[in-house]
Short mmCIF file of N, CA and C in Angstrom, two decimals:
data_model
loop_
_atom_site.label_atom_id
_atom_site.label_comp_id
_atom_site.label_asym_id
_atom_site.label_seq_id
_atom_site.Cartn_x
_atom_site.Cartn_y
_atom_site.Cartn_z
N MET A 1 0.71 -0.88 0.20
CA MET A 1 0.29 -0.27 0.26
C MET A 1 0.92 1.27 0.20
N GLU A 2 0.71 2.22 -0.98
CA GLU A 2 1.37 3.40 -1.25
C GLU A 2 0.95 4.46 0.29
N THR A 3 1.92 5.11 0.79
CA THR A 3 1.62 5.71 1.81
C THR A 3 1.79 7.23 1.36
N ARG A 4 1.12 7.97 1.73
CA ARG A 4 1.32 9.33 1.67
C ARG A 4 1.61 10.50 2.84
N CYS A 5 1.66 11.25 2.48
CA CYS A 5 1.33 12.65 3.52
C CYS A 5 -0.25 12.59 4.14
N LEU A 6 -0.45 12.93 5.15
CA LEU A 6 -1.45 12.32 5.32
C LEU A 6 -2.99 13.51 5.29
N TRP A 7 -2.18 14.73 4.95
CA TRP A 7 -3.42 15.69 4.40
C TRP A 7 -3.45 15.39 2.74
N ALA A 8 -2.96 14.39 2.12
CA ALA A 8 -3.27 14.25 0.65
C ALA A 8 -4.16 12.87 0.57
N GLN A 9 -4.45 12.19 1.55
CA GLN A 9 -5.21 11.26 1.85
C GLN A 9 -6.69 11.35 1.55
N SER A 10 -7.40 12.61 1.58
CA SER A 10 -8.68 12.52 1.50
C SER A 10 -9.74 12.42 0.11
N ASN A 11 -8.58 12.96 -0.84
CA ASN A 11 -9.98 12.71 -2.02
C ASN A 11 -8.46 12.66 -3.30
N ALA A 12 -9.13 12.18 -4.63
CA ALA A 12 -8.09 12.06 -5.46
C ALA A 12 -7.29 13.25 -5.95
N LEU A 13 -8.29 14.70 -5.88
CA LEU A 13 -7.87 15.80 -6.43
C LEU A 13 -6.55 16.31 -5.29
N MET A 14 -6.84 16.12 -4.14
CA MET A 14 -5.63 16.40 -3.02
C MET A 14 -4.75 15.51 -3.44
N GLN A 15 -4.88 14.19 -3.57
CA GLN A 15 -3.71 13.26 -3.90
C GLN A 15 -2.78 13.50 -5.46
N ALA A 16 -3.76 13.73 -6.14
CA ALA A 16 -3.19 14.06 -7.59
C ALA A 16 -1.99 15.63 -7.24
N TYR A 17 -2.81 16.57 -6.33
CA TYR A 17 -1.51 17.74 -6.32
C TYR A 17 -0.55 17.48 -5.40
N HIS A 18 -0.65 16.55 -4.59
CA HIS A 18 0.33 16.03 -3.79
C HIS A 18 1.55 15.45 -4.51
N ASP A 19 0.92 14.33 -5.43
CA ASP A 19 2.01 13.56 -6.20
C ASP A 19 2.65 14.16 -7.28
N ASP A 20 1.88 15.27 -7.47
CA ASP A 20 2.42 15.91 -9.20
C ASP A 20 2.93 17.27 -9.12
N GLU A 21 2.90 17.89 -7.55
CA GLU A 21 3.04 19.31 -7.54
C GLU A 21 3.60 20.11 -6.31
N TRP A 22 3.08 19.25 -4.91
CA TRP A 22 3.61 19.98 -3.91
C TRP A 22 4.78 19.43 -3.63
N CYS A 23 5.88 20.38 -3.22
CA CYS A 23 7.12 20.43 -2.66
C CYS A 23 8.40 20.20 -3.91
N LYS A 24 7.63 20.10 -5.17
CA LYS A 24 8.44 20.12 -6.33
C LYS A 24 9.07 21.38 -6.68
N PRO A 25 10.21 21.72 -6.51
CA PRO A 25 10.79 23.03 -7.29
C PRO A 25 10.16 23.87 -8.26
N SER A 26 9.84 24.87 -8.47
CA SER A 26 9.80 25.39 -9.27
C SER A 26 10.14 26.82 -9.87
N ARG A 27 10.85 27.16 -10.69
CA ARG A 27 11.10 28.64 -11.01
C ARG A 27 10.42 29.33 -12.10
N ASP A 28 9.39 28.68 -12.32
CA ASP A 28 8.54 29.26 -13.35
C ASP A 28 7.70 30.37 -12.79
N ASP A 29 7.72 31.56 -13.24
CA ASP A 29 7.08 33.03 -12.79
C ASP A 29 5.57 32.80 -12.82
N ARG A 30 5.11 32.24 -13.77
CA ARG A 30 3.53 32.19 -13.94
C ARG A 30 3.11 31.15 -13.26
N TYR A 31 3.90 30.14 -12.89
CA TYR A 31 3.32 28.98 -11.83
C TYR A 31 3.19 29.57 -10.80
N ILE A 32 4.49 30.35 -10.02
CA ILE A 32 4.90 30.49 -9.08
C ILE A 32 3.68 31.55 -8.62
N PHE A 33 3.41 32.39 -9.91
CA PHE A 33 2.35 33.44 -9.32
C PHE A 33 0.79 33.19 -8.98
N GLU A 34 0.89 32.03 -9.85
CA GLU A 34 -1.10 30.79 -9.50
C GLU A 34 -0.63 30.65 -8.15
N MET A 35 0.65 29.81 -7.69
CA MET A 35 0.40 29.18 -6.39
C MET A 35 0.68 30.19 -5.41
N LEU A 36 0.83 31.60 -5.22
CA LEU A 36 0.86 32.46 -4.68
C LEU A 36 -0.30 33.08 -4.67
N THR A 37 -1.16 33.19 -5.81
CA THR A 37 -2.85 33.55 -5.61
C THR A 37 -3.49 32.83 -4.92
N LEU A 38 -3.46 30.92 -4.97
CA LEU A 38 -4.28 29.99 -4.51
C LEU A 38 -3.99 29.93 -2.94
N GLU A 39 -2.73 30.07 -2.88
CA GLU A 39 -2.48 30.16 -1.21
C GLU A 39 -2.97 31.42 -0.48
N GLY A 40 -3.10 32.35 -1.01
CA GLY A 40 -3.73 33.70 -0.70
C GLY A 40 -5.22 33.49 -0.64
N ALA A 41 -6.09 32.99 -1.36
CA ALA A 41 -7.25 32.33 -1.62
C ALA A 41 -7.65 31.51 -0.66
N GLN A 42 -6.52 30.76 -0.28
CA GLN A 42 -6.85 29.77 0.76
C GLN A 42 -7.01 30.15 1.96
N ALA A 43 -6.21 31.00 2.39
CA ALA A 43 -6.60 32.12 3.71
C ALA A 43 -7.43 31.72 4.52
N GLY A 44 -7.86 30.66 5.68
CA GLY A 44 -9.15 30.71 6.51
C GLY A 44 -10.00 29.54 5.86
N LEU A 45 -9.42 29.23 4.80
CA LEU A 45 -10.57 27.77 4.15
C LEU A 45 -9.44 26.63 3.72
N SER A 46 -9.78 25.73 3.34
CA SER A 46 -9.29 24.42 3.35
C SER A 46 -8.71 24.17 1.61
N TRP A 47 -7.51 23.82 1.71
CA TRP A 47 -6.67 23.49 0.58
C TRP A 47 -7.95 23.06 -0.80
N ASN A 48 -8.75 22.02 0.06
CA ASN A 48 -9.34 21.41 -0.89
C ASN A 48 -10.68 21.88 -1.67
N ILE A 49 -10.80 22.92 -0.89
CA ILE A 49 -11.90 24.02 -1.58
C ILE A 49 -11.05 24.99 -2.60
N VAL A 50 -9.96 25.43 -2.07
CA VAL A 50 -9.02 25.77 -3.26
C VAL A 50 -8.97 25.33 -4.55
N LEU A 51 -8.33 24.11 -4.48
CA LEU A 51 -8.39 23.00 -5.58
C LEU A 51 -9.39 22.75 -6.43
N SER A 52 -10.39 23.05 -5.76
CA SER A 52 -11.76 22.50 -6.39
C SER A 52 -12.20 23.69 -7.09
N LYS A 53 -11.39 24.72 -7.17
CA LYS A 53 -12.04 26.20 -8.07
C LYS A 53 -10.48 26.72 -8.84
N ARG A 54 -9.76 25.53 -8.87
CA ARG A 54 -8.89 25.92 -9.50
C ARG A 54 -8.95 26.39 -10.93
N GLN A 55 -9.73 25.45 -11.47
CA GLN A 55 -9.83 25.71 -13.29
C GLN A 55 -10.71 26.98 -13.19
N ALA A 56 -11.72 27.51 -12.22
CA ALA A 56 -12.27 28.92 -12.28
C ALA A 56 -11.42 29.95 -12.23
N TYR A 57 -10.17 29.55 -11.31
CA TYR A 57 -9.15 31.04 -11.23
C TYR A 57 -8.28 30.75 -12.40
N LEU A 58 -8.14 29.66 -13.10
CA LEU A 58 -7.26 29.79 -14.12
C LEU A 58 -7.97 30.28 -15.66
N GLU A 59 -9.50 30.06 -15.41
CA GLU A 59 -10.21 30.90 -16.54
C GLU A 59 -10.35 32.23 -16.51
N ALA A 60 -10.85 32.73 -15.44
CA ALA A 60 -10.97 34.34 -14.85
C ALA A 60 -9.69 34.83 -15.00
N PHE A 61 -8.73 34.08 -14.30
CA PHE A 61 -7.24 35.31 -14.61
C PHE A 61 -6.29 34.59 -15.44
N ARG A 62 -7.01 34.12 -17.01
CA ARG A 62 -5.96 34.08 -18.28
C ARG A 62 -4.68 33.06 -17.49
N ASN A 63 -5.17 32.20 -17.25
CA ASN A 63 -4.16 31.19 -16.96
C ASN A 63 -2.83 31.88 -16.22
N PHE A 64 -3.37 33.07 -15.43
CA PHE A 64 -2.23 33.44 -14.24
C PHE A 64 -1.14 34.23 -14.91
N ASP A 65 -1.81 34.98 -16.11
CA ASP A 65 -1.04 36.09 -17.19
C ASP A 65 -0.50 37.12 -15.71
N ILE A 66 0.46 37.36 -15.78
CA ILE A 66 0.82 38.12 -14.93
C ILE A 66 0.47 39.98 -15.30
N VAL A 67 0.80 39.97 -16.36
CA VAL A 67 0.39 41.22 -17.34
C VAL A 67 -0.96 41.75 -17.00
N TYR A 68 -1.59 40.76 -17.84
CA TYR A 68 -2.90 40.83 -17.36
C TYR A 68 -3.82 40.59 -15.76
N CYS A 69 -3.18 40.28 -14.93
CA CYS A 69 -3.76 40.26 -13.74
C CYS A 69 -3.30 41.90 -13.03
N ALA A 70 -2.66 42.35 -13.71
CA ALA A 70 -2.03 43.79 -13.04
C ALA A 70 -2.55 44.81 -13.61
N GLN A 71 -3.33 44.53 -14.79
CA GLN A 71 -4.12 45.51 -15.49
C GLN A 71 -5.52 45.48 -15.34
N LEU A 72 -6.15 44.29 -14.15
CA LEU A 72 -7.20 44.34 -14.07
C LEU A 72 -7.97 45.78 -13.37
N THR A 73 -9.19 45.95 -13.67
CA THR A 73 -9.80 47.11 -13.31
C THR A 73 -10.33 46.98 -12.26
N ASP A 74 -11.07 47.45 -11.26
CA ASP A 74 -12.28 47.24 -10.25
C ASP A 74 -13.26 46.40 -10.99
N GLU A 75 -13.99 47.13 -12.17
CA GLU A 75 -15.04 46.39 -12.67
C GLU A 75 -14.87 45.08 -13.49
N ASN A 76 -13.55 44.78 -13.49
CA ASN A 76 -12.88 43.44 -14.02
C ASN A 76 -13.00 42.41 -13.01
N LEU A 77 -12.71 42.99 -11.88
CA LEU A 77 -12.87 42.24 -10.67
C LEU A 77 -14.15 41.98 -9.84
N VAL A 78 -14.74 43.09 -10.11
CA VAL A 78 -16.44 42.70 -9.84
C VAL A 78 -16.93 41.41 -10.79
N SER A 79 -16.64 41.68 -12.02
CA SER A 79 -17.15 40.65 -13.24
C SER A 79 -16.79 39.16 -12.76
N ILE A 80 -15.54 39.15 -12.74
CA ILE A 80 -14.83 37.95 -11.91
C ILE A 80 -15.34 37.29 -10.77
N LYS A 81 -15.90 38.38 -9.83
CA LYS A 81 -16.68 37.83 -8.76
C LYS A 81 -17.81 37.09 -8.71
N GLU A 82 -18.60 38.09 -9.88
CA GLU A 82 -19.77 37.47 -10.23
C GLU A 82 -20.22 36.23 -11.02
N ASN A 83 -18.77 36.48 -11.95
CA ASN A 83 -19.10 35.59 -13.56
C ASN A 83 -18.59 34.28 -13.43
N TYR A 84 -17.47 34.06 -12.06
CA TYR A 84 -16.79 32.71 -11.97
C TYR A 84 -16.59 32.02 -10.86
N GLY A 85 -16.54 30.73 -10.60
CA GLY A 85 -16.59 29.94 -9.35
C GLY A 85 -14.97 29.87 -8.84
N VAL A 86 -14.81 31.39 -8.44
CA VAL A 86 -13.68 31.81 -7.98
C VAL A 86 -14.36 31.72 -6.18
N ILE A 87 -13.44 32.01 -5.38
CA ILE A 87 -13.66 32.64 -3.97
C ILE A 87 -14.28 33.80 -4.28
N LYS A 88 -15.51 34.31 -3.38
CA LYS A 88 -16.19 35.44 -3.84
C LYS A 88 -15.60 36.59 -2.85
N HIS A 89 -14.16 36.45 -1.80
CA HIS A 89 -13.69 37.48 -1.03
C HIS A 89 -13.11 38.52 -1.88
N GLY A 90 -13.79 39.80 -1.90
CA GLY A 90 -13.05 40.89 -2.47
C GLY A 90 -11.97 41.30 -2.25
N ALA A 91 -11.38 41.12 -0.91
CA ALA A 91 -10.14 41.49 -0.88
C ALA A 91 -9.09 40.48 -1.18
N LYS A 92 -9.39 39.45 -1.45
CA LYS A 92 -8.72 38.30 -1.87
C LYS A 92 -8.44 38.46 -3.46
N LEU A 93 -9.77 38.59 -4.38
CA LEU A 93 -9.67 39.17 -5.77
C LEU A 93 -8.79 40.27 -5.84
N ALA A 94 -8.80 41.46 -5.30
CA ALA A 94 -8.32 42.55 -5.26
C ALA A 94 -6.79 42.37 -5.28
N SER A 95 -6.48 41.55 -4.46
CA SER A 95 -4.93 40.92 -4.39
C SER A 95 -4.44 40.30 -5.42
N VAL A 96 -5.11 39.61 -6.25
CA VAL A 96 -4.12 39.23 -7.35
C VAL A 96 -4.10 40.40 -8.12
N ARG A 97 -4.61 41.60 -8.19
CA ARG A 97 -4.14 42.56 -8.66
C ARG A 97 -2.62 43.31 -8.11
N SER A 98 -2.94 43.49 -6.99
CA SER A 98 -2.33 44.06 -6.46
C SER A 98 -0.43 43.47 -6.14
N ASN A 99 -0.69 42.31 -6.20
CA ASN A 99 0.28 40.87 -5.77
C ASN A 99 0.88 40.92 -7.42
N ALA A 100 0.19 40.84 -8.49
CA ALA A 100 0.56 41.19 -9.97
C ALA A 100 1.60 42.17 -10.05
N LEU A 101 1.09 43.72 -9.74
CA LEU A 101 1.90 44.67 -10.18
C LEU A 101 3.21 44.43 -9.28
N ALA A 102 3.32 43.75 -8.06
CA ALA A 102 4.27 43.66 -6.78
C ALA A 102 5.25 42.88 -7.77
N VAL A 103 4.84 41.91 -8.23
CA VAL A 103 5.48 40.72 -8.84
C VAL A 103 6.51 41.35 -10.18
N LEU A 104 5.36 42.40 -11.10
CA LEU A 104 6.05 42.80 -11.99
C LEU A 104 7.12 43.64 -11.57
N ASN A 105 6.95 44.47 -10.66
CA ASN A 105 8.25 45.44 -9.90
C ASN A 105 9.53 44.41 -9.59
N ILE A 106 9.07 43.31 -9.10
CA ILE A 106 10.35 42.66 -8.86
C ILE A 106 11.17 41.79 -10.10
N GLN A 107 10.17 41.24 -10.92
CA GLN A 107 10.73 41.45 -12.11
C GLN A 107 11.67 42.21 -12.97
N LYS A 108 11.50 43.37 -12.86
CA LYS A 108 12.38 44.46 -13.14
C LYS A 108 13.54 44.83 -12.42
N GLU A 109 13.48 44.32 -11.17
CA GLU A 109 14.63 44.74 -10.61
C GLU A 109 15.47 43.28 -10.31
N CYS A 110 15.01 41.72 -10.13
CA CYS A 110 15.93 40.96 -9.82
C CYS A 110 16.10 40.33 -11.38
N GLY A 111 15.17 40.19 -12.34
CA GLY A 111 15.11 39.54 -13.44
C GLY A 111 13.83 38.59 -13.44
N SER A 112 13.62 37.84 -12.38
CA SER A 112 12.63 37.25 -12.18
C SER A 112 11.98 37.05 -10.63
N PHE A 113 10.69 36.49 -10.90
CA PHE A 113 10.26 36.89 -9.42
C PHE A 113 10.90 35.39 -8.90
N ALA A 114 11.29 34.18 -9.65
CA ALA A 114 11.97 33.23 -9.00
C ALA A 114 12.99 33.22 -8.59
N ASP A 115 13.49 33.99 -9.00
CA ASP A 115 15.12 34.55 -8.19
C ASP A 115 15.05 35.16 -7.07
N PHE A 116 14.23 36.07 -6.99
CA PHE A 116 13.97 36.87 -5.84
C PHE A 116 13.54 35.62 -4.85
N LEU A 117 12.54 35.11 -5.04
CA LEU A 117 12.10 34.08 -3.79
C LEU A 117 13.43 33.07 -3.70
N TRP A 118 13.74 32.58 -4.41
CA TRP A 118 14.52 31.35 -4.04
C TRP A 118 15.99 32.15 -3.41
N SER A 119 16.25 33.25 -3.72
CA SER A 119 17.15 33.98 -2.74
C SER A 119 17.28 33.90 -1.25
N PHE A 120 15.96 33.55 -0.74
CA PHE A 120 15.84 33.33 0.45
C PHE A 120 16.56 32.14 1.61
N THR A 121 16.31 31.50 0.07
CA THR A 121 17.16 29.90 0.53
C THR A 121 18.47 29.30 -0.31
N SER A 122 19.04 30.64 -0.76
CA SER A 122 19.92 30.47 -1.14
C SER A 122 20.45 29.75 -2.49
N GLY A 123 18.83 29.22 -3.32
CA GLY A 123 18.78 28.64 -4.67
C GLY A 123 18.29 27.54 -4.11
N GLU A 124 18.32 26.93 -3.21
CA GLU A 124 18.31 25.22 -2.80
C GLU A 124 16.82 25.24 -1.82
N THR A 125 16.52 24.16 -2.08
CA THR A 125 15.38 23.53 -1.76
C THR A 125 15.57 22.86 0.13
N ILE A 126 14.78 23.58 0.92
CA ILE A 126 15.08 23.30 2.35
C ILE A 126 14.30 21.72 2.41
N ASP A 127 15.28 20.57 2.64
CA ASP A 127 14.64 19.65 2.75
C ASP A 127 14.42 18.88 3.97
N ASN A 128 13.28 19.37 4.85
CA ASN A 128 12.79 18.76 5.94
C ASN A 128 12.70 17.22 5.87
N LYS A 129 13.00 16.45 6.90
CA LYS A 129 12.75 14.71 7.14
C LYS A 129 11.98 14.73 8.23
N TRP A 130 10.47 15.04 7.90
CA TRP A 130 9.86 14.73 9.31
C TRP A 130 9.33 13.32 9.46
N PRO A 131 9.42 12.70 10.54
CA PRO A 131 8.90 11.24 10.79
C PRO A 131 7.41 11.40 10.61
N SER A 132 6.99 12.25 11.30
CA SER A 132 5.28 12.65 11.12
C SER A 132 4.64 14.27 10.53
N ASP A 133 3.46 13.64 9.79
CA ASP A 133 2.92 15.32 9.75
C ASP A 133 2.60 15.89 10.80
N ALA A 134 2.69 15.55 11.84
CA ALA A 134 2.35 16.15 13.32
C ALA A 134 3.60 17.24 13.38
N GLN A 135 4.69 17.08 12.61
CA GLN A 135 5.85 17.75 13.31
C GLN A 135 6.30 19.08 12.03
N ILE A 136 5.54 18.68 11.13
CA ILE A 136 5.53 19.85 10.19
C ILE A 136 4.95 21.09 10.66
N PRO A 137 5.85 22.31 10.50
CA PRO A 137 5.18 23.41 11.32
C PRO A 137 4.37 24.14 10.40
N ALA A 138 3.90 24.79 11.05
CA ALA A 138 3.03 25.91 10.20
C ALA A 138 3.56 27.23 9.30
N GLN A 139 4.51 27.31 10.23
CA GLN A 139 5.72 28.74 9.72
C GLN A 139 7.13 28.34 9.97
N SER A 140 7.98 29.18 9.43
CA SER A 140 9.43 28.75 9.75
C SER A 140 10.32 30.15 9.64
N PRO A 141 11.23 30.20 9.79
CA PRO A 141 12.02 31.82 10.07
C PRO A 141 12.12 31.72 8.64
N VAL A 142 12.30 30.87 7.94
CA VAL A 142 12.29 31.80 6.50
C VAL A 142 10.86 32.14 5.84
N SER A 143 9.76 31.99 6.21
CA SER A 143 8.31 32.22 5.71
C SER A 143 8.15 33.51 6.57
N VAL A 144 9.00 33.87 7.64
CA VAL A 144 8.64 34.66 8.42
C VAL A 144 9.21 35.97 7.73
N GLN A 145 10.56 35.39 7.30
CA GLN A 145 11.12 36.46 6.90
C GLN A 145 10.97 36.84 5.45
N LEU A 146 10.57 36.12 4.81
CA LEU A 146 9.98 36.32 3.10
C LEU A 146 8.51 37.11 3.33
N SER A 147 7.65 36.81 4.39
CA SER A 147 6.33 37.42 4.84
C SER A 147 6.90 38.89 4.85
N LYS A 148 7.43 39.35 5.38
CA LYS A 148 7.99 40.85 5.63
C LYS A 148 8.37 41.16 4.89
N GLU A 149 9.37 40.65 4.00
CA GLU A 149 9.68 41.40 2.55
C GLU A 149 8.69 41.57 1.75
N LEU A 150 7.89 40.76 1.35
CA LEU A 150 6.57 40.63 0.52
C LEU A 150 5.69 41.74 0.67
N LYS A 151 5.57 41.64 2.15
CA LYS A 151 4.68 42.65 2.60
C LYS A 151 5.16 43.89 2.49
N LYS A 152 6.10 44.61 2.65
CA LYS A 152 7.05 45.51 2.22
C LYS A 152 6.85 45.80 0.79
N ARG A 153 6.99 45.20 0.02
CA ARG A 153 6.70 45.58 -1.29
C ARG A 153 5.47 45.56 -1.84
N GLY A 154 4.99 45.33 -1.02
CA GLY A 154 3.26 45.58 -1.27
C GLY A 154 2.26 44.58 -1.89
N PHE A 155 2.36 43.11 -1.65
CA PHE A 155 1.76 41.95 -1.34
C PHE A 155 1.19 41.83 -0.33
N LYS A 156 -0.25 41.12 -0.74
CA LYS A 156 -1.45 41.04 0.24
C LYS A 156 -1.59 39.29 0.65
N PHE A 157 -2.07 39.10 1.55
CA PHE A 157 -2.33 38.15 1.81
C PHE A 157 -1.22 36.81 2.03
N VAL A 158 -0.50 37.42 2.26
CA VAL A 158 1.54 36.75 2.61
C VAL A 158 1.75 36.64 4.07
N GLY A 159 0.91 36.41 5.45
CA GLY A 159 1.35 36.20 6.27
C GLY A 159 2.66 34.66 6.37
N PRO A 160 3.05 34.68 7.48
CA PRO A 160 3.85 33.80 7.89
C PRO A 160 3.47 32.23 7.38
N VAL A 161 2.21 32.21 7.66
CA VAL A 161 1.57 30.84 7.46
C VAL A 161 1.41 30.49 5.95
N THR A 162 0.50 31.67 5.29
CA THR A 162 -0.01 31.77 3.74
C THR A 162 1.81 31.25 3.52
N THR A 163 2.75 32.28 3.83
CA THR A 163 3.79 32.15 2.91
C THR A 163 4.74 30.93 3.08
N TYR A 164 4.60 30.33 4.26
CA TYR A 164 5.22 28.66 4.29
C TYR A 164 4.52 27.81 3.53
N SER A 165 3.22 27.56 3.46
CA SER A 165 2.39 26.49 2.38
C SER A 165 2.90 27.30 1.06
N PHE A 166 3.29 28.53 0.59
CA PHE A 166 3.52 28.92 -0.58
C PHE A 166 4.91 28.41 -0.99
N ILE A 167 5.63 28.48 -0.09
CA ILE A 167 7.17 27.85 -0.44
C ILE A 167 7.08 26.53 -0.59
N GLN A 168 6.15 25.49 0.60
CA GLN A 168 6.02 24.40 0.19
C GLN A 168 5.64 24.00 -1.14
N ALA A 169 4.62 24.68 -1.75
CA ALA A 169 3.75 24.53 -3.12
C ALA A 169 4.96 24.94 -4.49
N ILE A 170 5.85 25.65 -4.09
CA ILE A 170 6.80 26.02 -5.12
C ILE A 170 8.03 25.47 -5.13
N GLY A 171 8.04 24.18 -3.83
CA GLY A 171 9.18 23.67 -3.50
C GLY A 171 10.37 24.06 -2.91
N MET A 172 10.23 25.20 -2.58
CA MET A 172 10.98 25.95 -1.86
C MET A 172 11.57 25.42 -0.64
N VAL A 173 10.33 24.43 0.25
CA VAL A 173 10.36 23.50 1.06
C VAL A 173 10.19 22.18 1.19
N ASN A 174 10.82 21.19 1.05
CA ASN A 174 10.16 19.81 0.99
C ASN A 174 9.86 19.23 2.00
N ASP A 175 8.43 19.33 2.52
CA ASP A 175 7.96 18.67 3.59
C ASP A 175 7.44 17.44 3.63
N HIS A 176 7.50 16.54 2.51
CA HIS A 176 7.00 15.07 2.57
C HIS A 176 7.71 14.32 3.33
N VAL A 177 6.50 14.06 4.65
CA VAL A 177 7.32 12.77 5.58
C VAL A 177 7.96 11.91 4.85
N GLU A 178 9.04 11.15 5.81
CA GLU A 178 9.91 10.20 5.43
C GLU A 178 9.49 8.99 4.67
N SER A 179 7.90 8.67 5.17
CA SER A 179 7.27 7.36 4.69
C SER A 179 6.53 7.68 3.63
N CYS A 180 6.57 8.93 3.16
CA CYS A 180 6.04 9.47 1.98
C CYS A 180 6.24 8.56 0.73
N ILE A 181 5.54 8.20 -0.27
CA ILE A 181 5.61 7.56 -1.42
C ILE A 181 6.65 8.57 -2.02
N CYS A 182 6.34 9.43 -1.98
CA CYS A 182 6.87 10.64 -2.90
C CYS A 182 8.29 11.01 -2.70
N ARG A 183 8.84 10.17 -1.23
CA ARG A 183 10.29 10.29 -0.99
C ARG A 183 10.98 8.95 -1.34
N THR A 184 10.24 8.13 -1.06
CA THR A 184 10.54 6.81 -1.32
C THR A 184 10.86 6.31 -3.30
N SER A 185 9.91 7.02 -3.67
CA SER A 185 10.19 6.83 -5.33
C SER A 185 11.15 7.74 -5.91
N SER A 186 10.81 7.85 -7.20
CA SER A 186 11.59 8.90 -8.13
C SER A 186 10.67 10.00 -8.43
N THR A 187 9.36 9.95 -7.62
CA THR A 187 8.30 11.47 -8.01
C THR A 187 9.45 12.38 -7.74
N ILE A 188 10.09 12.53 -6.22
CA ILE A 188 11.11 13.68 -5.91
C ILE A 188 12.18 13.40 -6.08
#
């Protein structure tokens, strides 16, 4: 029997995300922006809810095109709220625009959003080897530091807990437990 991290065992959608994406290093700015948006949308909700709405987010935000998202008007955001199956929280939707603008500024300054983010781990994945899910922290010194820097640069919905989930999502942190199939197979 295959063993996965406990949180990924609830349904096929969670399992697929866990097996195919979670904690896998990415340096693709579009994908990183997608994960930043989805993690921000998740604040106060379950990841399962967000994943079930992922396709609606992809459609509403044109595959998380950063330039498109930065140019959204208030009217566009209202239309997205009314016409797409996204989470209807107005401030979370508005954060897509403000975060896209902040990403564009970082890209100008650093060459890529990925380069900026990965500099917090010297370009390496922090590979934790937790014996059990209960030991995985909700935040870390890196997520606290990154959260502060993102907030200074105008990002929204990037508290230290959300930021920790985000750096797991893009593979800056590998928190698959020791017994997880993603550790014992060639998938990671």
